[in-house]
């Protein structure tokens, strides 16, 4: 498979470049030049596969000659053996909807599903190349932990994680900062997640710096993450499928990575009906999808911090798609967003969005009320992000069976759970010890030069 940048469709890249670079040199996102499409018959073959076997089938066409089928198979088995569930994820019924629990990995959020695989992709790549690289990544709380767990202790790679100081939950922070491996560095930036994300983007765009430190990225724009995430859409679809009822996915959304992975699954043939883009009060995507105004506002702090985002990076991939793969039009739109903080989506394009996407927004009280209602009625504790996905179904008009993605374990957000239902959300036994371990992180100003300096001194 060949890839192009959303900002230049005339140069082709292989999976290896796409994976290692993360972001294209022109600032665009990598997308496949063209896509295969599974037939009804192919889908029938996928239907009864175990998660790992299904992952091998779905991921293989995307990676080309990056590794052999046999190596991929070993890496997938290894990556998914660290999950607490045999089939990586678990589908449970809560009321009239199915809830897909994606948080049974080492750091208790869906990001483990992609990140464990990426960690082993890096190890494979670096082992064959004899190269040393530095991963730099911004996190709103969960990506960082998942990336650290996947990279810690691996050879020839360091990881630098930027998180917004005091804006992630203590459990989220401890999952990142209590490790003892020497190749892990935590930077607590005095700013928001968008600030962290911008800092990383600027480091990438500074070619001299990026080349000097051999910088690589695992943010949600990394294509390898998208393909790993599309697997669970297939897996859960087949579990819910019954006599031609349409199937919808409700996806708690921040950076538009997870829901884009579902959209990719649909593009390669999985007949999903609608995606419900479920946002918190940082509702730029809800405003974009419901009335066409993608206007950047200030980031609000909410009880679902992993979705406290105003710039949904992966949205560029959708913009590219909706503009008939025109790099010129994508560049124009992105320039407008960067300079004016605005993108008014034309009616025609908005109609195209509506074919696949619905959206909703929840304020702080609605999130707490949803957690409370679900707990009282069904004796299940949802984390605030998953509650936003769960409640979104009641706010949109959609027919069929609904699958809600549960993106994090409730114990990552104990304050919100306490407030909603007055119970203590306990960590799984194997993780309780992190609560008392010493933390390791440095607080640094939101200042590009200082952060570059910090990184240079440590590699
Ligand atoms: C990252 C994250 C999200 C948002 O996912 P995107 O791919 O950024 O849209 C939702 N819930 C949780 C718990 C997360 O960690």
CSV table of C-alpha atoms and ligand atoms in Angstrom, one decimal:
chain,number,residue,atom,x,y,z
A,1,UNK,CA,0.0,0.0,0.0
A,2,UNK,CA,1.2,3.5,-0.8
A,3,UNK,CA,0.5,6.6,1.2
A,4,UNK,CA,0.3,10.3,0.4
A,5,UNK,CA,0.1,13.4,2.6
A,6,UNK,CA,-3.2,15.3,2.8
A,7,UNK,CA,-1.2,18.3,1.7
A,8,UNK,CA,0.6,16.8,-1.2
A,9,UNK,CA,-0.8,13.9,-3.2
A,10,UNK,CA,2.1,13.8,-5.7
A,11,UNK,CA,4.7,12.0,-3.5
A,12,UNK,CA,4.2,8.4,-2.4
A,13,UNK,CA,5.4,6.9,0.9
A,14,UNK,CA,5.7,3.4,2.2
A,15,UNK,CA,4.2,2.3,5.6
A,16,UNK,CA,7.6,2.5,7.2
A,17,UNK,CA,7.9,6.3,6.5
A,18,UNK,CA,4.4,6.8,7.5
A,19,UNK,CA,4.9,5.0,10.8
A,20,UNK,CA,8.2,6.5,11.7
A,21,UNK,CA,7.5,10.1,10.7
A,22,UNK,CA,4.0,10.2,12.1
A,23,UNK,CA,3.4,13.6,10.5
A,24,UNK,CA,4.4,14.4,6.9
A,25,UNK,CA,7.1,17.0,6.3
A,26,UNK,CA,4.6,19.4,4.8
A,27,UNK,CA,2.6,19.3,8.0
A,28,UNK,CA,-0.1,17.1,6.5
A,29,UNK,CA,-1.4,13.7,7.6
A,30,UNK,CA,-0.7,10.5,5.9
A,31,UNK,CA,-3.5,8.6,4.2
A,32,UNK,CA,-3.6,5.6,1.9
A,33,UNK,CA,-3.4,6.5,-1.8
A,34,UNK,CA,-6.2,4.0,-2.4
A,35,UNK,CA,-8.1,1.5,-0.4
A,36,UNK,CA,-9.1,-2.1,-0.8
A,37,UNK,CA,-12.8,-3.0,-0.1
A,38,UNK,CA,-13.9,-6.2,1.5
A,39,UNK,CA,-16.8,-8.1,0.0
A,40,UNK,CA,-19.7,-9.7,1.8
A,41,UNK,CA,-17.9,-13.0,1.5
A,42,UNK,CA,-14.7,-11.6,3.0
A,43,UNK,CA,-16.7,-10.3,5.9
A,44,UNK,CA,-18.3,-13.7,6.5
A,45,UNK,CA,-14.8,-15.1,6.8
A,46,UNK,CA,-13.8,-12.6,9.4
A,47,UNK,CA,-16.9,-13.1,11.4
A,48,UNK,CA,-15.9,-15.9,13.7
A,49,UNK,CA,-12.2,-15.0,14.2
A,50,UNK,CA,-10.7,-14.5,17.6
A,51,UNK,CA,-9.5,-10.9,18.1
A,52,UNK,CA,-5.9,-11.5,17.4
A,53,UNK,CA,-6.6,-13.4,14.2
A,54,UNK,CA,-8.9,-10.7,13.0
A,55,UNK,CA,-6.3,-8.1,13.7
A,56,UNK,CA,-3.8,-10.0,11.6
A,57,UNK,CA,-6.2,-10.0,8.6
A,58,UNK,CA,-7.2,-6.3,9.0
A,59,UNK,CA,-3.7,-4.9,9.6
A,60,UNK,CA,-1.7,-6.8,7.1
A,61,UNK,CA,-2.8,-5.0,3.8
A,62,UNK,CA,-1.8,-1.7,5.4
A,63,UNK,CA,1.8,-2.4,6.2
A,64,UNK,CA,3.1,-3.7,2.8
A,65,UNK,CA,6.6,-5.1,3.1
A,66,UNK,CA,7.3,-3.4,6.5
A,67,UNK,CA,7.4,-7.0,7.9
A,68,UNK,CA,6.5,-10.5,6.8
A,69,UNK,CA,3.1,-11.9,7.6
A,70,UNK,CA,4.8,-14.3,10.0
A,71,UNK,CA,6.5,-11.5,11.9
A,72,UNK,CA,3.3,-9.5,12.0
A,73,UNK,CA,1.5,-12.5,13.4
A,74,UNK,CA,4.1,-12.9,16.2
A,75,UNK,CA,4.0,-9.2,17.0
A,76,UNK,CA,0.2,-9.1,17.2
A,77,UNK,CA,0.2,-12.2,19.5
A,78,UNK,CA,2.8,-10.6,21.7
A,79,UNK,CA,1.2,-7.2,21.8
A,80,UNK,CA,-2.2,-8.5,22.8
A,81,UNK,CA,-1.0,-11.0,25.3
A,82,UNK,CA,-0.6,-8.2,27.9
A,83,UNK,CA,-4.4,-7.5,28.0
A,84,UNK,CA,-6.5,-8.8,30.8
A,85,UNK,CA,-9.0,-10.3,28.3
A,86,UNK,CA,-8.3,-13.2,25.9
A,87,UNK,CA,-10.0,-11.2,23.1
A,88,UNK,CA,-8.5,-7.8,24.1
A,89,UNK,CA,-11.8,-6.1,24.4
A,90,UNK,CA,-15.2,-7.1,26.0
A,91,UNK,CA,-18.7,-6.4,24.8
A,92,UNK,CA,-21.3,-6.0,27.6
A,93,UNK,CA,-24.9,-5.1,27.4
A,94,UNK,CA,-26.0,-2.1,29.5
A,95,UNK,CA,-29.7,-1.4,29.1
A,96,UNK,CA,-30.7,-1.3,25.4
A,97,UNK,CA,-27.2,-0.7,24.1
A,98,UNK,CA,-24.0,-2.7,23.8
A,99,UNK,CA,-20.9,-1.3,25.4
A,100,UNK,CA,-17.5,-2.2,24.1
A,101,UNK,CA,-15.0,-2.1,26.9
A,102,UNK,CA,-11.6,-1.1,25.4
A,103,UNK,CA,-9.8,-0.5,28.7
A,104,UNK,CA,-8.5,-4.0,29.6
A,105,UNK,CA,-4.9,-3.1,28.7
A,106,UNK,CA,-2.0,-2.2,31.0
A,107,UNK,CA,-2.9,1.5,31.4
A,108,UNK,CA,-6.7,1.2,31.5
A,109,UNK,CA,-7.7,3.2,28.4
A,110,UNK,CA,-8.4,2.3,24.8
A,111,UNK,CA,-5.1,3.8,23.7
A,112,UNK,CA,-3.3,0.6,24.8
A,113,UNK,CA,-4.9,-1.3,22.0
A,114,UNK,CA,-2.9,0.7,19.4
A,115,UNK,CA,0.1,1.6,21.5
A,116,UNK,CA,1.1,-1.9,22.5
A,117,UNK,CA,1.3,-2.8,18.8
A,118,UNK,CA,3.3,0.4,18.0
A,119,UNK,CA,5.8,-0.3,20.8
A,120,UNK,CA,6.6,-3.7,19.2
A,121,UNK,CA,6.6,-2.2,15.7
A,122,UNK,CA,9.3,0.2,16.9
A,123,UNK,CA,11.3,-2.6,18.5
A,124,UNK,CA,11.2,-4.6,15.3
A,125,UNK,CA,12.1,-1.6,13.1
A,126,UNK,CA,15.0,-0.4,15.3
A,127,UNK,CA,16.4,-3.9,15.7
A,128,UNK,CA,16.7,-4.2,12.0
A,129,UNK,CA,18.0,-0.7,11.4
A,130,UNK,CA,20.5,-0.2,14.1
A,131,UNK,CA,19.2,3.3,14.7
A,132,UNK,CA,18.3,5.3,17.7
A,133,UNK,CA,15.2,7.4,17.9
A,134,UNK,CA,13.4,9.7,20.3
A,135,UNK,CA,9.6,9.7,20.5
A,136,UNK,CA,8.0,13.0,21.5
A,137,UNK,CA,4.3,12.9,22.3
A,138,UNK,CA,1.7,15.2,23.8
A,139,UNK,CA,-1.0,13.7,26.0
A,140,UNK,CA,-4.3,14.7,27.5
A,141,UNK,CA,-3.6,12.0,30.0
A,142,UNK,CA,-4.1,8.6,28.4
A,143,UNK,CA,-1.9,8.5,25.3
A,144,UNK,CA,1.2,9.2,27.4
A,145,UNK,CA,0.6,6.4,29.8
A,146,UNK,CA,-0.1,4.0,27.0
A,147,UNK,CA,2.9,5.1,25.0
A,148,UNK,CA,5.2,4.9,28.0
A,149,UNK,CA,4.0,1.4,28.9
A,150,UNK,CA,4.6,0.3,25.3
A,151,UNK,CA,8.1,1.9,25.0
A,152,UNK,CA,9.6,1.6,28.5
A,153,UNK,CA,12.7,-0.5,28.7
A,154,UNK,CA,13.0,-1.0,24.9
A,155,UNK,CA,16.4,-0.5,23.3
A,156,UNK,CA,17.4,2.4,21.1
A,157,UNK,CA,14.4,4.5,21.9
A,158,UNK,CA,13.6,7.2,24.4
A,159,UNK,CA,10.2,8.6,25.0
A,160,UNK,CA,9.4,12.2,26.1
A,161,UNK,CA,5.8,12.8,27.1
A,162,UNK,CA,4.3,16.3,27.5
A,163,UNK,CA,1.2,16.6,29.6
A,164,UNK,CA,-0.7,19.7,30.7
A,165,UNK,CA,0.3,20.5,34.3
A,166,UNK,CA,-2.5,19.9,36.8
A,167,UNK,CA,-5.0,19.1,34.1
A,168,UNK,CA,-4.9,15.4,34.2
A,169,UNK,CA,-6.1,13.2,37.0
A,170,UNK,CA,-3.6,12.0,39.6
A,171,UNK,CA,-4.2,8.4,38.6
A,172,UNK,CA,-3.5,9.3,35.0
A,173,UNK,CA,-0.3,11.1,36.0
A,174,UNK,CA,0.9,8.2,38.2
A,175,UNK,CA,0.4,5.7,35.4
A,176,UNK,CA,3.0,7.8,33.5
A,177,UNK,CA,5.4,9.0,36.2
A,178,UNK,CA,6.0,6.0,38.5
A,179,UNK,CA,8.1,3.8,36.2
A,180,UNK,CA,11.8,3.4,36.8
A,181,UNK,CA,13.0,2.8,33.2
A,182,UNK,CA,15.7,5.2,32.1
A,183,UNK,CA,14.3,5.8,28.6
A,184,UNK,CA,11.2,7.6,29.9
A,185,UNK,CA,10.9,11.3,30.5
A,186,UNK,CA,7.8,13.1,31.7
A,187,UNK,CA,7.4,16.9,31.1
A,188,UNK,CA,4.6,18.7,32.8
A,189,UNK,CA,3.9,21.8,30.7
A,190,UNK,CA,2.3,24.9,32.2
A,191,UNK,CA,-0.5,25.1,29.6
A,192,UNK,CA,-3.3,23.1,28.1
A,193,UNK,CA,-3.3,19.9,26.1
A,194,UNK,CA,-3.6,22.0,22.9
A,195,UNK,CA,-0.4,23.9,24.0
A,196,UNK,CA,1.4,20.5,24.4
A,197,UNK,CA,0.1,19.4,21.0
A,198,UNK,CA,1.3,22.6,19.4
A,199,UNK,CA,4.7,22.3,21.0
A,200,UNK,CA,5.2,18.8,19.6
A,201,UNK,CA,3.9,19.9,16.2
A,202,UNK,CA,6.4,22.8,16.1
A,203,UNK,CA,9.3,20.5,17.0
A,204,UNK,CA,8.3,18.3,14.1
A,205,UNK,CA,8.1,21.2,11.7
A,206,UNK,CA,11.5,22.4,12.8
A,207,UNK,CA,13.4,20.0,10.5
A,208,UNK,CA,16.8,20.7,11.9
A,209,UNK,CA,15.7,19.8,15.4
A,210,UNK,CA,13.6,16.9,14.3
A,211,UNK,CA,16.4,15.4,12.3
A,212,UNK,CA,19.0,16.1,15.0
A,213,UNK,CA,17.2,14.2,17.6
A,214,UNK,CA,15.8,11.6,15.2
A,215,UNK,CA,12.3,12.5,16.3
A,216,UNK,CA,9.3,10.2,15.9
A,217,UNK,CA,5.7,10.6,17.0
A,218,UNK,CA,2.9,8.4,18.3
A,219,UNK,CA,0.2,10.9,18.6
A,220,UNK,CA,-3.3,10.0,17.5
A,221,UNK,CA,-2.4,11.2,14.0
A,222,UNK,CA,0.0,8.3,13.6
A,223,UNK,CA,-1.6,6.1,10.9
A,224,UNK,CA,-0.5,2.9,12.6
A,225,UNK,CA,-2.7,3.8,15.6
A,226,UNK,CA,-5.7,4.2,13.3
A,227,UNK,CA,-5.4,0.8,11.6
A,228,UNK,CA,-5.0,-0.9,15.0
A,229,UNK,CA,-8.1,0.8,16.3
A,230,UNK,CA,-10.2,-0.1,13.2
A,231,UNK,CA,-10.0,-3.8,14.3
A,232,UNK,CA,-12.3,-3.5,17.2
A,233,UNK,CA,-15.0,-2.0,15.1
A,234,UNK,CA,-15.0,-5.2,13.0
A,235,UNK,CA,-14.8,-7.4,16.0
A,236,UNK,CA,-17.7,-5.8,17.9
A,237,UNK,CA,-19.8,-5.4,14.8
A,238,UNK,CA,-19.9,-9.1,14.2
A,239,UNK,CA,-20.8,-9.7,17.9
A,240,UNK,CA,-23.9,-7.5,17.6
A,241,UNK,CA,-24.9,-8.2,14.0
A,242,UNK,CA,-28.4,-9.6,13.7
A,243,UNK,CA,-30.7,-9.7,10.7
A,244,UNK,CA,-29.9,-6.5,8.9
A,245,UNK,CA,-30.6,-4.1,11.7
A,246,UNK,CA,-28.3,-1.1,11.1
A,247,UNK,CA,-25.4,-0.8,13.5
A,248,UNK,CA,-24.2,2.5,14.9
A,249,UNK,CA,-21.2,3.4,17.0
A,250,UNK,CA,-21.2,6.1,19.6
A,251,UNK,CA,-17.6,7.3,20.1
A,252,UNK,CA,-16.4,9.6,22.9
A,253,UNK,CA,-14.3,12.0,20.8
A,254,UNK,CA,-11.4,14.4,21.2
A,255,UNK,CA,-8.8,14.3,18.5
A,256,UNK,CA,-11.1,12.4,16.0
A,257,UNK,CA,-8.7,9.5,15.9
A,258,UNK,CA,-10.8,6.7,17.3
A,259,UNK,CA,-13.9,7.6,15.4
A,260,UNK,CA,-11.9,8.0,12.2
A,261,UNK,CA,-10.7,4.5,12.7
A,262,UNK,CA,-14.3,3.4,12.6
A,263,UNK,CA,-14.9,5.5,9.5
A,264,UNK,CA,-11.9,3.7,7.9
A,265,UNK,CA,-13.5,0.3,8.8
A,266,UNK,CA,-16.6,1.5,7.0
A,267,UNK,CA,-14.6,2.6,3.9
A,268,UNK,CA,-13.0,-0.8,3.6
A,269,UNK,CA,-16.4,-2.5,3.6
A,270,UNK,CA,-17.8,-2.9,7.1
A,271,UNK,CA,-21.4,-1.7,6.7
A,272,UNK,CA,-21.7,0.5,9.7
A,273,UNK,CA,-24.7,2.9,9.6
A,274,UNK,CA,-23.8,6.0,11.6
A,275,UNK,CA,-21.0,7.2,13.9
A,276,UNK,CA,-22.1,9.4,16.7
A,277,UNK,CA,-19.3,11.8,17.6
A,278,UNK,CA,-19.9,12.4,21.3
A,279,UNK,CA,-18.1,15.4,22.8
A,280,UNK,CA,-17.9,17.1,26.1
A,281,UNK,CA,-18.2,20.9,26.5
A,282,UNK,CA,-15.2,21.2,24.2
A,283,UNK,CA,-17.7,20.7,21.4
A,284,UNK,CA,-15.9,22.0,18.3
A,285,UNK,CA,-16.7,18.8,16.4
A,286,UNK,CA,-20.3,18.9,17.5
A,287,UNK,CA,-20.6,22.4,16.2
A,288,UNK,CA,-18.9,21.4,13.0
A,289,UNK,CA,-21.0,18.4,12.3
A,290,UNK,CA,-24.4,19.8,13.5
A,291,UNK,CA,-24.2,23.2,11.9
A,292,UNK,CA,-20.9,23.5,9.9
A,293,UNK,CA,-18.9,25.8,12.2
A,294,UNK,CA,-15.5,24.5,13.0
A,295,UNK,CA,-14.5,27.5,15.1
A,296,UNK,CA,-11.7,27.1,17.6
A,297,UNK,CA,-12.6,28.4,21.1
A,298,UNK,CA,-10.8,28.3,24.4
A,299,UNK,CA,-10.3,24.9,26.0
A,300,UNK,CA,-12.5,24.3,29.0
A,301,UNK,CA,-11.4,21.9,31.8
A,302,UNK,CA,-14.0,19.2,32.2
A,303,UNK,CA,-14.4,15.9,34.1
A,304,UNK,CA,-13.5,14.1,30.9
A,305,UNK,CA,-10.0,15.5,30.5
A,306,UNK,CA,-8.9,13.2,27.7
A,307,UNK,CA,-11.4,15.0,25.4
A,308,UNK,CA,-10.4,18.5,26.4
A,309,UNK,CA,-9.3,19.5,23.0
A,310,UNK,CA,-10.2,22.3,20.5
A,311,UNK,CA,-8.1,21.2,17.6
A,312,UNK,CA,-9.1,17.8,16.4
A,313,UNK,CA,-6.0,16.8,14.5
A,314,UNK,CA,-7.4,13.8,12.7
A,315,UNK,CA,-10.2,15.9,11.3
A,316,UNK,CA,-7.8,16.9,8.5
A,317,UNK,CA,-8.1,13.4,7.1
A,318,UNK,CA,-11.9,13.8,6.8
A,319,UNK,CA,-11.5,17.2,5.3
A,320,UNK,CA,-9.2,15.7,2.7
A,321,UNK,CA,-11.8,13.0,2.0
A,322,UNK,CA,-14.7,15.4,1.8
A,323,UNK,CA,-12.8,17.6,-0.7
A,324,UNK,CA,-12.4,14.7,-3.1
A,325,UNK,CA,-8.8,14.1,-2.1
A,326,UNK,CA,-7.7,17.6,-3.1
A,327,UNK,CA,-4.5,18.6,-1.4
A,328,UNK,CA,-5.0,22.2,-2.6
A,329,UNK,CA,-8.4,22.5,-1.0
A,330,UNK,CA,-7.1,20.8,2.2
A,331,UNK,CA,-4.2,23.2,2.4
A,332,UNK,CA,-6.6,26.2,2.1
A,333,UNK,CA,-8.9,24.9,4.8
A,334,UNK,CA,-6.0,24.1,7.2
A,335,UNK,CA,-4.5,27.5,6.5
A,336,UNK,CA,-7.7,29.2,7.4
A,337,UNK,CA,-8.1,27.2,10.6
A,338,UNK,CA,-4.5,28.1,11.6
A,339,UNK,CA,-4.8,31.8,10.7
A,340,UNK,CA,-8.4,32.6,11.6
A,341,UNK,CA,-9.3,29.8,13.8
A,342,UNK,CA,-12.3,29.2,11.6
A,343,UNK,CA,-13.7,26.9,9.0
A,344,UNK,CA,-17.3,27.4,7.8
A,345,UNK,CA,-18.2,24.1,6.2
A,346,UNK,CA,-20.2,24.5,3.0
A,347,UNK,CA,-23.7,23.0,2.8
A,348,UNK,CA,-22.7,20.5,0.2
A,349,UNK,CA,-19.9,19.1,2.3
A,350,UNK,CA,-22.0,19.2,5.5
A,351,UNK,CA,-24.5,17.0,3.7
A,352,UNK,CA,-21.7,14.6,2.9
A,353,UNK,CA,-20.6,14.5,6.6
A,354,UNK,CA,-24.2,13.8,7.6
A,355,UNK,CA,-24.2,10.6,5.6
A,356,UNK,CA,-21.8,9.0,8.1
A,357,UNK,CA,-21.8,11.2,11.2
A,358,UNK,CA,-24.1,12.5,13.8
A,359,UNK,CA,-22.9,14.4,16.9
A,360,UNK,CA,-23.8,15.5,20.4
A,361,UNK,CA,-22.4,17.4,23.4
A,362,UNK,CA,-22.7,16.9,27.1
A,363,UNK,CA,-22.1,19.3,29.9
A,364,UNK,CA,-20.6,18.4,33.2
A,365,UNK,CA,-23.9,17.7,35.0
A,366,UNK,CA,-25.2,15.6,32.2
A,367,UNK,CA,-22.1,13.5,32.4
A,368,UNK,CA,-22.5,13.0,36.2
A,369,UNK,CA,-26.3,12.3,35.8
A,370,UNK,CA,-25.5,9.6,33.1
A,371,UNK,CA,-23.0,7.9,35.4
A,372,UNK,CA,-25.6,8.0,38.2
A,373,UNK,CA,-28.5,6.7,36.1
A,374,UNK,CA,-26.5,3.9,34.6
A,375,UNK,CA,-25.3,2.9,38.0
A,376,UNK,CA,-28.7,2.9,39.7
A,377,UNK,CA,-30.5,1.1,36.9
A,378,UNK,CA,-27.9,-1.4,35.7
A,379,UNK,CA,-25.3,-1.5,38.5
A,380,UNK,CA,-22.5,-0.6,36.1
A,381,UNK,CA,-19.9,2.2,36.6
A,382,UNK,CA,-19.0,4.1,33.5
A,383,UNK,CA,-16.1,6.5,33.4
A,384,UNK,CA,-16.9,10.1,32.4
A,385,UNK,CA,-15.7,9.6,28.8
A,386,UNK,CA,-17.7,6.4,28.3
A,387,UNK,CA,-20.7,8.1,29.9
A,388,UNK,CA,-20.6,10.7,27.2
A,389,UNK,CA,-20.7,8.0,24.5
A,390,UNK,CA,-23.5,6.2,26.4
A,391,UNK,CA,-25.6,9.3,26.8
A,392,UNK,CA,-25.1,10.6,23.3
A,393,UNK,CA,-27.4,7.9,22.0
A,394,UNK,CA,-30.3,9.6,23.8
A,395,UNK,CA,-29.5,13.0,22.2
A,396,UNK,CA,-29.6,12.0,18.5
A,397,UNK,CA,-32.2,10.5,16.3
A,398,UNK,CA,-30.9,7.2,15.1
A,399,UNK,CA,-32.3,3.7,14.3
A,400,UNK,CA,-30.8,0.3,14.9
A,401,UNK,CA,-28.4,-1.3,17.3
A,402,UNK,CA,-26.0,0.9,19.1
A,403,UNK,CA,-22.5,0.1,20.2
A,404,UNK,CA,-20.9,2.5,22.7
A,405,UNK,CA,-17.1,2.6,23.0
A,406,UNK,CA,-16.1,2.6,26.6
A,407,UNK,CA,-12.7,4.2,26.4
A,408,UNK,CA,-11.4,4.2,29.9
A,409,UNK,CA,-11.7,2.4,33.2
A,410,UNK,CA,-13.6,4.4,35.8
A,411,UNK,CA,-10.8,4.2,38.3
A,412,UNK,CA,-8.8,6.6,36.2
A,413,UNK,CA,-11.3,9.4,37.2
A,414,UNK,CA,-12.1,8.7,40.8
A,415,UNK,CA,-13.2,12.3,41.6
A,416,UNK,CA,-15.9,12.3,38.9
A,417,UNK,CA,-17.1,8.9,40.0
A,418,UNK,CA,-17.2,10.0,43.7
A,419,UNK,CA,-19.2,13.1,42.8
A,420,UNK,CA,-21.6,11.2,40.7
A,421,UNK,CA,-22.4,8.1,42.8
A,422,UNK,CA,-20.3,8.6,45.9
A,423,UNK,CA,-18.3,5.4,45.6
A,424,UNK,CA,-14.6,4.9,45.3
A,425,UNK,CA,-13.6,3.5,41.9
A,426,UNK,CA,-10.9,1.0,42.7
A,427,UNK,CA,-7.9,0.2,40.5
A,428,UNK,CA,-7.5,-3.4,39.3
A,429,UNK,CA,-5.3,-5.2,41.9
A,430,UNK,CA,-2.2,-5.4,39.8
A,431,UNK,CA,-2.1,-1.6,39.5
A,432,UNK,CA,-2.9,-0.5,43.1
A,433,UNK,CA,0.8,-0.3,44.0
A,434,UNK,CA,1.4,2.7,41.7
A,435,UNK,CA,-0.6,4.9,44.1
A,436,UNK,CA,2.2,4.9,46.6
A,437,UNK,CA,5.2,4.9,44.3
A,438,UNK,CA,7.5,7.9,43.8
A,439,UNK,CA,6.7,10.1,40.8
A,440,UNK,CA,9.2,11.4,38.4
A,441,UNK,CA,8.4,14.5,36.2
A,442,UNK,CA,9.6,18.0,35.5
A,443,UNK,CA,7.4,21.1,35.3
A,444,UNK,CA,8.4,23.4,32.4
A,445,UNK,CA,7.0,26.6,31.0
A,446,UNK,CA,5.0,26.5,27.8
A,447,UNK,CA,8.1,27.6,25.9
A,448,UNK,CA,9.4,25.8,22.8
A,449,UNK,CA,13.0,26.7,23.3
A,450,UNK,CA,13.1,25.5,26.9
A,451,UNK,CA,11.5,22.2,26.0
A,452,UNK,CA,13.8,21.6,23.1
A,453,UNK,CA,16.7,22.3,25.4
A,454,UNK,CA,15.4,19.8,28.0
A,455,UNK,CA,15.1,17.1,25.4
A,456,UNK,CA,18.6,17.7,23.9
A,457,UNK,CA,20.2,17.5,27.3
A,458,UNK,CA,18.8,14.1,27.9
A,459,UNK,CA,19.5,12.2,24.7
B,1,LIG,C1,-8.1,9.8,23.9
B,1,LIG,C2,-9.3,9.5,24.5
B,1,LIG,C3,-10.6,9.8,23.9
B,1,LIG,C4,-10.6,10.6,22.6
B,1,LIG,O1,-10.2,9.8,21.5
B,1,LIG,P1,-9.7,10.5,20.2
B,1,LIG,O2,-9.1,9.5,19.3
B,1,LIG,O3,-8.7,11.6,20.6
B,1,LIG,O4,-11.0,11.1,19.6
B,1,LIG,C5,-11.7,9.4,24.6
B,1,LIG,N1,-11.7,8.8,25.7
B,1,LIG,C6,-10.6,8.5,26.4
B,1,LIG,C7,-10.6,7.9,27.7
B,1,LIG,C8,-9.4,8.8,25.8
B,1,LIG,O5,-8.2,8.5,26.4
